[in-house]
XYZ file of C-alpha atoms in Angstrom:
587
model
C -0.110 -1.373 41.476
C 0.730 -4.769 42.889
C -2.390 -6.438 44.152
C -4.847 -4.253 42.264
C -7.253 -6.737 40.819
C -8.528 -6.328 37.324
C -11.034 -8.440 35.467
C -10.128 -9.759 32.082
C -12.648 -10.026 29.292
C -12.104 -13.093 27.148
C -13.886 -13.758 23.859
C -15.488 -17.154 24.532
C -13.951 -19.660 22.164
C -17.054 -21.834 22.551
C -18.320 -24.256 20.007
C -21.785 -24.795 21.396
C -23.551 -21.656 20.237
C -22.227 -21.484 16.711
C -24.931 -21.629 14.010
C -25.696 -25.113 12.713
C -26.364 -25.515 9.014
C -27.746 -28.202 6.766
C -26.052 -31.499 6.047
C -24.878 -31.022 2.465
C -22.290 -32.596 0.255
C -18.938 -30.853 -0.172
C -19.482 -28.302 -2.935
C -17.290 -26.297 -5.266
C -17.949 -22.905 -6.836
C -20.438 -23.307 -9.691
C -20.097 -21.721 -13.113
C -22.816 -19.182 -12.299
C -21.090 -18.249 -9.030
C -17.744 -17.902 -10.789
C -19.293 -15.676 -13.433
C -20.871 -13.303 -10.912
C -17.656 -13.198 -8.868
C -15.706 -12.322 -12.022
C -18.165 -9.568 -12.907
C -17.906 -8.158 -9.409
C -14.110 -8.170 -9.580
C -14.187 -6.383 -12.940
C -16.562 -3.735 -11.580
C -14.423 -3.140 -8.482
C -11.305 -2.867 -10.664
C -13.088 -0.230 -12.750
C -13.987 1.724 -9.615
C -17.704 0.944 -9.752
C -18.166 -0.239 -6.175
C -21.965 -0.244 -6.278
C -22.070 -2.430 -9.371
C -19.573 -4.834 -7.817
C -21.629 -5.006 -4.648
C -24.777 -5.722 -6.657
C -23.203 -8.808 -8.244
C -22.064 -10.094 -4.848
C -25.464 -9.406 -3.307
C -27.080 -11.572 -5.976
C -25.009 -14.441 -4.577
C -25.879 -13.523 -0.978
C -29.597 -13.575 -1.766
C -29.575 -16.812 -3.736
C -30.530 -19.811 -1.600
C -28.577 -22.125 -3.880
C -25.224 -20.321 -3.467
C -22.731 -22.893 -2.199
C -20.522 -22.859 0.881
C -17.456 -22.258 -1.302
C -19.237 -19.560 -3.255
C -20.195 -17.679 -0.087
C -16.635 -17.895 1.229
C -15.430 -16.372 -2.041
C -18.063 -13.638 -1.750
C -16.827 -12.880 1.759
C -13.244 -12.556 0.542
C -14.321 -10.185 -2.223
C -16.267 -7.996 0.189
C -13.333 -7.964 2.614
C -10.852 -7.007 -0.080
C -12.963 -3.949 -0.859
C -13.255 -2.963 2.816
C -16.944 -3.897 2.954
C -16.540 -5.576 6.319
C -20.143 -5.885 7.478
C -21.060 -7.642 4.253
C -18.028 -9.915 4.556
C -19.249 -10.927 8.022
C -22.714 -11.633 6.639
C -21.251 -13.806 3.884
C -19.185 -15.738 6.411
C -22.210 -16.347 8.627
C -24.277 -17.570 5.667
C -21.447 -19.876 4.612
C -21.446 -21.482 8.056
C -25.170 -22.100 7.752
C -24.494 -24.032 4.530
C -21.444 -25.885 5.801
C -21.263 -29.274 4.020
C -19.213 -30.639 6.933
C -21.607 -29.581 9.654
C -22.025 -33.133 10.933
C -18.268 -33.350 11.441
C -18.326 -30.067 13.306
C -21.090 -31.291 15.589
C -18.866 -34.265 16.427
C -16.096 -31.796 17.328
C -18.412 -29.900 19.654
C -19.407 -33.109 21.374
C -15.775 -34.217 21.715
C -14.763 -30.895 23.273
C -17.741 -30.993 25.632
C -16.497 -34.384 26.820
C -12.872 -33.181 26.975
C -11.861 -35.594 24.193
C -9.434 -33.116 22.679
C -7.458 -35.713 20.720
C -10.660 -36.777 18.958
C -11.560 -33.150 18.257
C -8.144 -32.561 16.679
C -8.414 -35.699 14.549
C -11.853 -34.727 13.210
C -10.691 -31.174 12.445
C -7.743 -32.480 10.431
C -10.079 -34.804 8.529
C -12.261 -31.796 7.706
C -9.240 -29.919 6.351
C -8.361 -32.892 4.169
C -11.855 -32.708 2.662
C -12.061 -28.901 2.438
C -8.677 -27.131 2.680
C -8.880 -23.892 4.645
C -12.163 -24.865 6.320
C -12.701 -22.068 8.919
C -14.398 -24.183 11.585
C -11.698 -26.833 11.368
C -8.962 -24.207 11.643
C -10.439 -22.377 14.597
C -10.862 -25.759 16.294
C -7.153 -26.456 15.800
C -6.288 -22.904 16.858
C -8.322 -23.320 20.030
C -6.506 -26.567 20.807
C -3.104 -24.971 20.153
C -4.011 -22.205 22.573
C -4.981 -24.764 25.215
C -1.687 -26.607 24.645
C 0.226 -23.301 24.895
C 1.613 -23.429 21.394
C 1.397 -19.733 20.478
C 3.116 -19.983 17.107
C 0.728 -22.691 15.895
C -2.183 -20.802 17.442
C -1.406 -17.735 15.335
C -0.657 -19.666 12.136
C -3.947 -21.564 12.313
C -5.972 -18.425 12.981
C -4.328 -16.661 10.041
C -4.964 -19.659 7.796
C -8.652 -19.587 8.728
C -8.884 -15.862 8.033
C -7.324 -16.363 4.610
C -10.417 -18.399 3.724
C -12.985 -16.462 5.763
C -11.736 -12.966 6.649
C -15.211 -12.034 7.912
C -15.354 -14.873 10.460
C -15.692 -12.969 13.736
C -14.699 -15.861 15.983
C -11.382 -16.015 14.131
C -11.108 -12.218 14.258
C -11.395 -12.276 18.052
C -8.999 -15.197 18.276
C -6.472 -13.233 16.212
C -6.178 -10.643 18.986
C -5.310 -13.315 21.538
C -2.934 -15.081 19.151
C -1.012 -11.877 18.475
C -0.744 -11.243 22.209
C 0.433 -14.807 22.822
C 3.259 -14.353 20.312
C 4.390 -11.036 21.789
C 2.899 -8.806 19.086
C 1.037 -6.468 21.420
C 1.036 -3.489 19.060
C -0.564 -5.599 16.330
C -3.005 -7.105 18.848
C -4.214 -3.654 19.891
C -4.544 -2.603 16.255
C -6.716 -5.641 15.503
C -8.774 -5.098 18.659
C -9.479 -1.503 17.595
C -10.811 -2.838 14.299
C -13.324 -5.170 15.920
C -16.001 -2.552 16.749
C -15.533 -1.073 13.282
C -16.204 -4.450 11.681
C -19.053 -5.474 13.971
C -20.093 -3.060 16.706
C -21.493 -5.250 19.452
C -20.820 -6.067 23.097
C -18.207 -8.734 22.350
C -16.128 -6.367 20.217
C -16.388 -3.503 22.714
C -15.370 -5.733 25.624
C -12.431 -7.264 23.747
C -11.096 -3.818 22.872
C -11.724 -2.714 26.459
C -9.702 -5.656 27.736
C -6.664 -4.626 25.697
C -6.972 -0.930 26.520
C -7.007 -1.842 30.193
C -4.090 -4.256 29.809
C -1.951 -1.640 28.069
C -2.792 1.190 30.439
C -4.834 3.229 27.928
C -7.208 4.315 30.667
C -8.502 7.517 29.073
C -9.223 5.640 25.837
C -10.982 2.942 27.849
C -13.287 5.458 29.539
C -14.093 7.090 26.190
C -14.903 3.694 24.678
C -17.266 2.720 27.470
C -18.930 6.144 27.542
C -19.895 5.985 23.868
C -20.671 2.258 23.782
C -23.983 2.619 25.583
C -25.341 4.843 22.820
C -25.773 2.065 20.281
C -24.774 -1.284 21.830
C -26.841 -3.498 24.123
C -25.130 -5.084 27.125
C -26.332 -7.685 29.591
C -26.498 -6.888 33.291
C -23.386 -9.023 33.834
C -21.500 -7.129 31.148
C -22.541 -3.771 32.583
C -21.376 -4.853 36.023
C -18.010 -5.865 34.600
C -17.705 -2.592 32.720
C -18.421 -0.598 35.887
C -15.684 -2.535 37.643
C -13.161 -1.888 34.862
C -14.254 1.747 34.717
C -13.578 2.001 38.449
C -10.046 0.669 37.979
C -9.360 3.159 35.194
C -10.741 6.086 37.197
C -8.672 5.060 40.200
C -5.465 4.940 38.160
C -6.235 8.395 36.761
C -6.700 9.761 40.286
C -10.462 10.367 39.962
C -11.205 8.825 43.328
C -14.860 9.769 43.917
C -15.846 8.642 40.444
C -13.995 5.353 41.038
C -15.986 4.830 44.250
C -19.216 5.395 42.356
C -18.264 2.917 39.642
C -17.332 0.249 42.199
C -20.608 0.769 44.062
C -22.583 0.363 40.841
C -20.714 -2.886 40.213
C -21.641 -4.023 43.724
C -25.288 -3.117 43.157
C -25.332 -5.077 39.887
C -25.161 -8.379 41.806
C -23.076 -9.959 39.032
C -19.770 -11.870 38.991
C -18.072 -8.450 39.162
C -19.566 -7.746 42.618
C -17.072 -9.656 44.833
C -14.121 -8.004 43.156
C -15.751 -4.585 43.460
C -15.979 -5.034 47.251
C -12.239 -5.678 47.411
C -11.430 -2.833 44.997
C -13.454 -0.434 47.144
C -11.592 -1.495 50.287
C -8.266 -1.178 48.470
C -8.859 2.546 48.024
C -6.449 3.562 50.758
C -8.664 5.724 52.963
C -12.103 4.319 52.161
C -14.210 3.597 55.257
C -17.172 1.251 54.976
C -20.474 2.319 56.447
C -22.194 0.141 59.036
C -24.657 -1.012 56.378
C -21.820 -1.953 54.026
C -20.083 -3.906 56.808
C -23.272 -5.837 57.487
C -23.544 -6.657 53.780
C -19.940 -7.860 53.743
C -20.481 -10.056 56.799
C -23.584 -11.539 55.205
C -21.737 -12.392 51.971
C -18.677 -13.823 53.722
C -20.829 -15.948 56.004
C -23.082 -17.283 53.258
C -21.912 -20.892 52.870
C -24.157 -21.345 49.837
C -21.611 -19.302 47.913
C -18.320 -20.854 46.824
C -15.117 -20.041 48.666
C -13.523 -18.058 45.815
C -16.669 -15.898 45.502
C -16.507 -15.084 49.230
C -12.735 -14.589 49.309
C -12.535 -11.036 47.947
C -15.322 -9.687 50.206
C -13.565 -11.489 53.069
C -10.346 -9.602 52.308
C -12.342 -6.366 52.241
C -13.894 -7.196 55.617
C -10.497 -8.088 57.095
C -9.076 -4.775 55.926
C -11.963 -2.929 57.568
C -11.388 -4.859 60.805
C -7.690 -4.018 60.704
C -8.555 -0.332 60.460
C -10.603 -0.703 63.651
C -8.506 -3.040 65.789
C -5.088 -3.357 64.183
C -3.468 -6.271 62.410
C -3.500 -8.568 65.443
C -7.241 -8.147 65.847
C -7.863 -8.777 62.156
C -5.434 -11.655 61.569
C -8.114 -14.345 61.956
C -10.178 -12.507 59.329
C -7.204 -12.488 56.960
C -6.700 -16.213 57.530
C -10.331 -16.855 56.643
C -10.010 -14.729 53.495
C -6.894 -16.624 52.399
C -8.437 -20.008 53.192
C -11.493 -19.163 51.090
C -9.345 -18.409 48.050
C -9.532 -22.013 46.926
C -6.968 -24.423 45.429
C -3.474 -22.990 45.667
C -2.042 -24.730 42.577
C 1.428 -24.206 44.029
C 3.865 -26.988 44.821
C 6.733 -25.641 46.982
C 8.965 -28.645 46.298
C 8.466 -28.389 42.536
C 9.072 -24.640 42.619
C 12.320 -24.931 44.581
C 13.432 -27.768 42.293
C 12.792 -25.476 39.289
C 14.859 -22.742 40.947
C 17.653 -25.255 41.557
C 17.580 -26.249 37.889
C 17.987 -22.605 36.844
C 20.969 -22.121 39.154
C 22.597 -25.290 37.793
C 21.842 -24.587 34.130
C 22.509 -20.854 33.770
C 26.244 -20.816 34.289
C 28.738 -18.065 33.591
C 29.551 -19.649 30.232
C 25.841 -19.749 29.280
C 25.679 -15.996 29.897
C 28.803 -15.182 27.910
C 27.198 -14.667 24.484
C 25.132 -11.454 24.318
C 23.178 -9.258 21.937
C 24.886 -6.492 20.007
C 24.630 -3.455 22.256
C 24.692 -0.844 19.480
C 21.944 -2.580 17.521
C 19.619 -3.151 20.487
C 20.039 0.313 21.977
C 20.438 2.176 18.691
C 17.783 4.715 19.679
C 19.321 5.310 23.091
C 16.439 3.760 25.052
C 17.380 1.899 28.232
C 14.943 -0.030 30.424
C 15.214 -0.011 34.206
C 13.999 -3.319 35.655
C 12.716 -2.965 39.211
C 12.206 -6.519 40.367
C 11.939 -8.700 43.460
C 9.160 -10.000 45.665
C 5.704 -8.418 45.271
C 4.816 -5.991 48.079
C 8.461 -5.024 48.550
C 8.217 -1.370 47.482
C 8.548 -1.592 43.696
C 5.675 0.859 43.167
C 7.254 3.359 45.562
C 10.642 3.094 43.871
C 9.092 3.413 40.419
C 7.196 6.524 41.491
C 10.422 8.035 42.848
C 12.350 7.263 39.669
C 9.567 8.385 37.326
C 9.623 11.786 39.030
C 13.003 12.307 37.340
C 12.832 14.224 34.073
C 14.759 11.505 32.202
C 12.771 8.470 33.396
C 9.282 7.347 32.406
C 7.216 5.049 34.602
C 5.070 2.395 32.934
C 3.631 -0.605 34.776
C 4.247 -4.317 35.334
C 4.999 -5.106 31.705
C 4.095 -8.602 30.437
C 6.693 -8.341 27.671
C 9.827 -10.069 29.011
C 8.130 -13.423 29.826
C 6.713 -13.489 26.274
C 10.172 -12.810 24.797
C 11.547 -15.622 26.952
C 8.838 -17.984 25.677
C 9.729 -17.042 22.099
C 13.390 -17.892 22.748
C 12.363 -21.186 24.331
C 10.446 -22.079 21.164
C 13.498 -21.126 19.100
C 15.652 -23.432 21.213
C 13.197 -26.287 20.739
C 12.646 -25.760 17.007
C 16.150 -24.797 15.904
C 18.629 -25.897 18.559
C 16.915 -29.119 19.575
C 16.636 -28.497 23.298
C 14.903 -26.447 25.979
C 15.650 -22.826 26.830
C 17.675 -23.749 29.911
C 19.614 -26.465 28.114
C 20.537 -24.371 25.073
C 20.611 -20.809 26.425
C 24.344 -20.511 25.847
C 23.985 -21.668 22.237
C 21.547 -18.966 21.080
C 23.457 -16.899 18.477
C 24.081 -13.227 19.053
C 21.917 -12.117 16.148
C 18.916 -13.972 17.605
C 19.597 -12.413 21.024
C 19.767 -9.007 19.329
C 16.382 -9.630 17.705
C 14.952 -10.589 21.096
C 16.239 -7.374 22.685
C 14.809 -5.303 19.865
C 11.490 -7.146 20.175
C 11.347 -6.358 23.891
C 11.941 -2.636 23.318
C 9.462 -2.526 20.438
C 6.663 -4.163 22.393
C 7.455 -2.234 25.589
C 7.003 1.024 23.660
C 3.270 0.272 23.516
C 3.076 0.861 27.275
C 4.935 4.168 27.205
C 2.535 7.096 27.367
C 5.161 9.718 26.559
C 8.029 7.785 25.014
C 10.597 10.577 24.747
C 12.643 9.946 27.903
C 15.816 7.871 27.470
C 14.878 5.567 30.384
C 11.681 3.727 31.315
C 10.800 1.460 34.239
C 9.494 -2.099 33.935
C 8.473 -3.192 37.418
C 7.138 -6.709 36.869
C 8.282 -8.376 40.131
C 8.854 -11.890 38.814
C 11.428 -10.647 36.334
C 13.876 -11.695 39.059
C 13.618 -15.109 37.393
C 14.997 -13.627 34.149
C 18.022 -11.582 35.212
C 20.248 -13.788 33.060
C 17.991 -13.196 30.055
C 18.013 -9.423 30.614
C 21.820 -9.538 30.731
C 21.944 -11.390 27.393
C 19.372 -9.512 25.299
C 19.515 -5.978 26.781
C 23.182 -5.295 27.537
C 22.609 -1.691 28.673
C 19.604 -2.374 30.901
C 19.609 -1.319 34.557
C 18.547 -4.024 37.038
C 17.420 -3.090 40.558
C 16.384 -5.626 43.177
C 14.245 -3.981 45.848
C 14.246 -6.168 48.929
C 12.020 -6.037 51.986
C 12.402 -7.925 55.271
C 10.804 -11.372 54.766
C 8.440 -10.988 57.737
C 7.132 -7.595 56.633
C 6.935 -8.730 53.014
C 5.147 -11.954 53.949
C 2.556 -10.241 56.123
C 1.889 -7.659 53.413
C 1.387 -10.443 50.870
C -0.963 -12.317 53.200
C -3.109 -9.186 53.589
C -3.477 -8.683 49.832
C -5.839 -10.176 47.290
C -4.164 -10.686 43.913
C -6.117 -10.883 40.681
C -4.085 -13.796 39.332
C -0.653 -15.294 39.062
C 0.291 -15.512 42.737
C -1.266 -18.773 43.950
C 1.539 -19.133 46.496
C 0.537 -15.885 48.256
C -2.460 -17.367 50.148
C -0.532 -19.678 52.472
C 2.148 -18.504 54.916
C 4.381 -21.530 54.360
C 4.086 -21.114 50.589
C 5.073 -17.458 50.908
C 8.154 -18.586 52.815
C 9.058 -21.130 50.119
C 8.654 -18.578 47.367
C 10.826 -16.082 49.245
C 13.511 -18.773 49.631
C 13.444 -19.414 45.890
C 13.734 -15.680 45.213
C 16.787 -15.415 47.505
C 18.402 -18.458 45.903
C 18.003 -16.985 42.426
C 19.268 -13.556 43.417
C 22.296 -15.126 45.139
C 22.963 -17.039 41.919
C 22.755 -13.905 39.767
C 25.127 -12.126 42.157
C 27.584 -15.018 41.809
C 27.566 -15.326 37.997
C 26.937 -11.640 37.214
C 28.832 -9.654 39.881
C 27.652 -6.035 40.188
C 24.980 -6.512 37.521
C 22.168 -6.006 40.038
C 21.817 -3.008 42.327
C 20.153 -3.939 45.609
C 17.923 -1.439 47.401
C 16.671 -2.161 50.909
C 13.095 -1.008 51.341
C 13.551 -0.224 55.049
C 16.607 1.932 54.304
C 14.788 3.714 51.494
C 11.847 4.776 53.663
C 14.003 5.601 56.684
C 16.449 7.922 54.894
C 15.365 8.444 51.309
C 17.738 11.015 49.837
C 21.052 9.124 50.066
C 19.424 5.987 48.654
C 17.863 7.913 45.769
C 21.163 9.629 45.020
C 22.940 6.264 44.955
C 20.327 4.740 42.630
C 20.464 7.680 40.201
C 24.257 7.592 40.252
C 24.125 3.880 39.378
C 21.793 4.659 36.460
C 24.088 7.475 35.354
C 21.758 10.394 36.009
C 22.134 13.527 38.115
C 20.067 13.917 41.262
C 16.793 15.866 40.943
C 14.902 17.099 43.983
C 11.582 16.142 42.337
C 12.402 12.510 43.119
C 11.950 13.288 46.831
C 8.579 14.904 46.118
C 7.318 11.807 44.318
C 3.914 12.180 45.981
C 3.344 15.264 43.812
C 3.837 13.245 40.622
C 0.527 13.244 38.721
C 1.268 10.232 36.518
C -1.180 7.337 36.471
C -0.077 4.542 38.824
């Protein structure tokens, strides 16, 4: 649901708490180490796992085993599926890192934001010890910061080739796979983390992906069983209660969601401000007098930062609106928006970027397309419901997903990742940016991009057997030309709401992330102007490619609008679409 805030658990790619070892000279595997490794390999090949483990454990126990020897031990354990022992070997290797002094210099450089120096030192370490895990996860971290997803993934994989039991690299692998659009693989790797090392970090990383991909029942099961054998800090428990509340809400278990949010509030952790807003965003929730006093105290506490007070301020404004109407609560909404913090939105730059798209994506640039039969070989067609946030996309999706042939999903992050992949292709292969070389991308590469979209989108489909599914990410209005090129049979629907009603609804809503323009009325106006300019451009270069639905018309007289939309899709009318409120799917 647009505006529903959701915390994101990130594995901390920090360099300041990693174990520090002794300052030793660069070592190679000794003859004794090589002999024991060979004996272990022979035993494993003969099926004698216990004998093989015994040889490797001799190396783990020996204080003189070298850095290189321990890395080799870790690879042997990993190859045999002995993951916990591979992790132990990797940790011991780090404690005997001959380049520890270099790594300490990297940590200091990153602490001082001297990223160029950190990169230089890491490359020097790799020249001394090829495949050095700490050097590679330093470079991977820097590639992630620089938004170079392909390099990010390659460097993580190179580090894991040397040290497959390195858990920092294992966690980074999940993010790298996501960054390169491999969500299915990312979820698979995240599911492995608690099996390799069952601790809070692994549970929370898997929980993050389950939440992101809408696996709410799996998320609840994970959190329920995690407390049996894993220790969590108070902050982590507060965050888990918040995420649990979101999952319960989506599944329609309202009272349980309230309880989870209230526990997050009681935890007095960083999850607390968001829990106040989440509680208020439950449509009919009414705060008690005591809760209102607590909200007023938090919002008025100037010792707290503005962003910390912003979400409770939105909750308080919503409560005031319920009592005295929007006019009486508008000053409260202004305070909530003002507390949000730096907007990080430049209206002039945004409108200039929109202008560049309209000048660059011409009719000729859109001429070359993917092969329809290859992309849609399995008969699956996406329905893109796009436009401004708070314009009725959730309502329209719920109506459409009530049809027997259409599955609702969520705001899928897939298309922007596919676009980024094509941009990298343009840079690497065609020698220019995405906008400059869009018309030059060959059809076979466009076909691959369309297939990649459908493959990754399938991860978000709970049922997966209907021929149509809805992707309702609002900002896909920026990518109508891309949809036209890579998904020739896709349906594109622009749901449009009156700018005043849309703007007020945006101003009343707290967004988790990604909508920095939504906290200033003039910025909302600029963003709406850019949206109109882009949609006018798509109408000009792609006539009849986009079906426009007026929100006000839809809610005033639903049946004829629904019939027209289904006719455009190519489906017969079903009365269930008018009873969308009876649809039990998770929203």
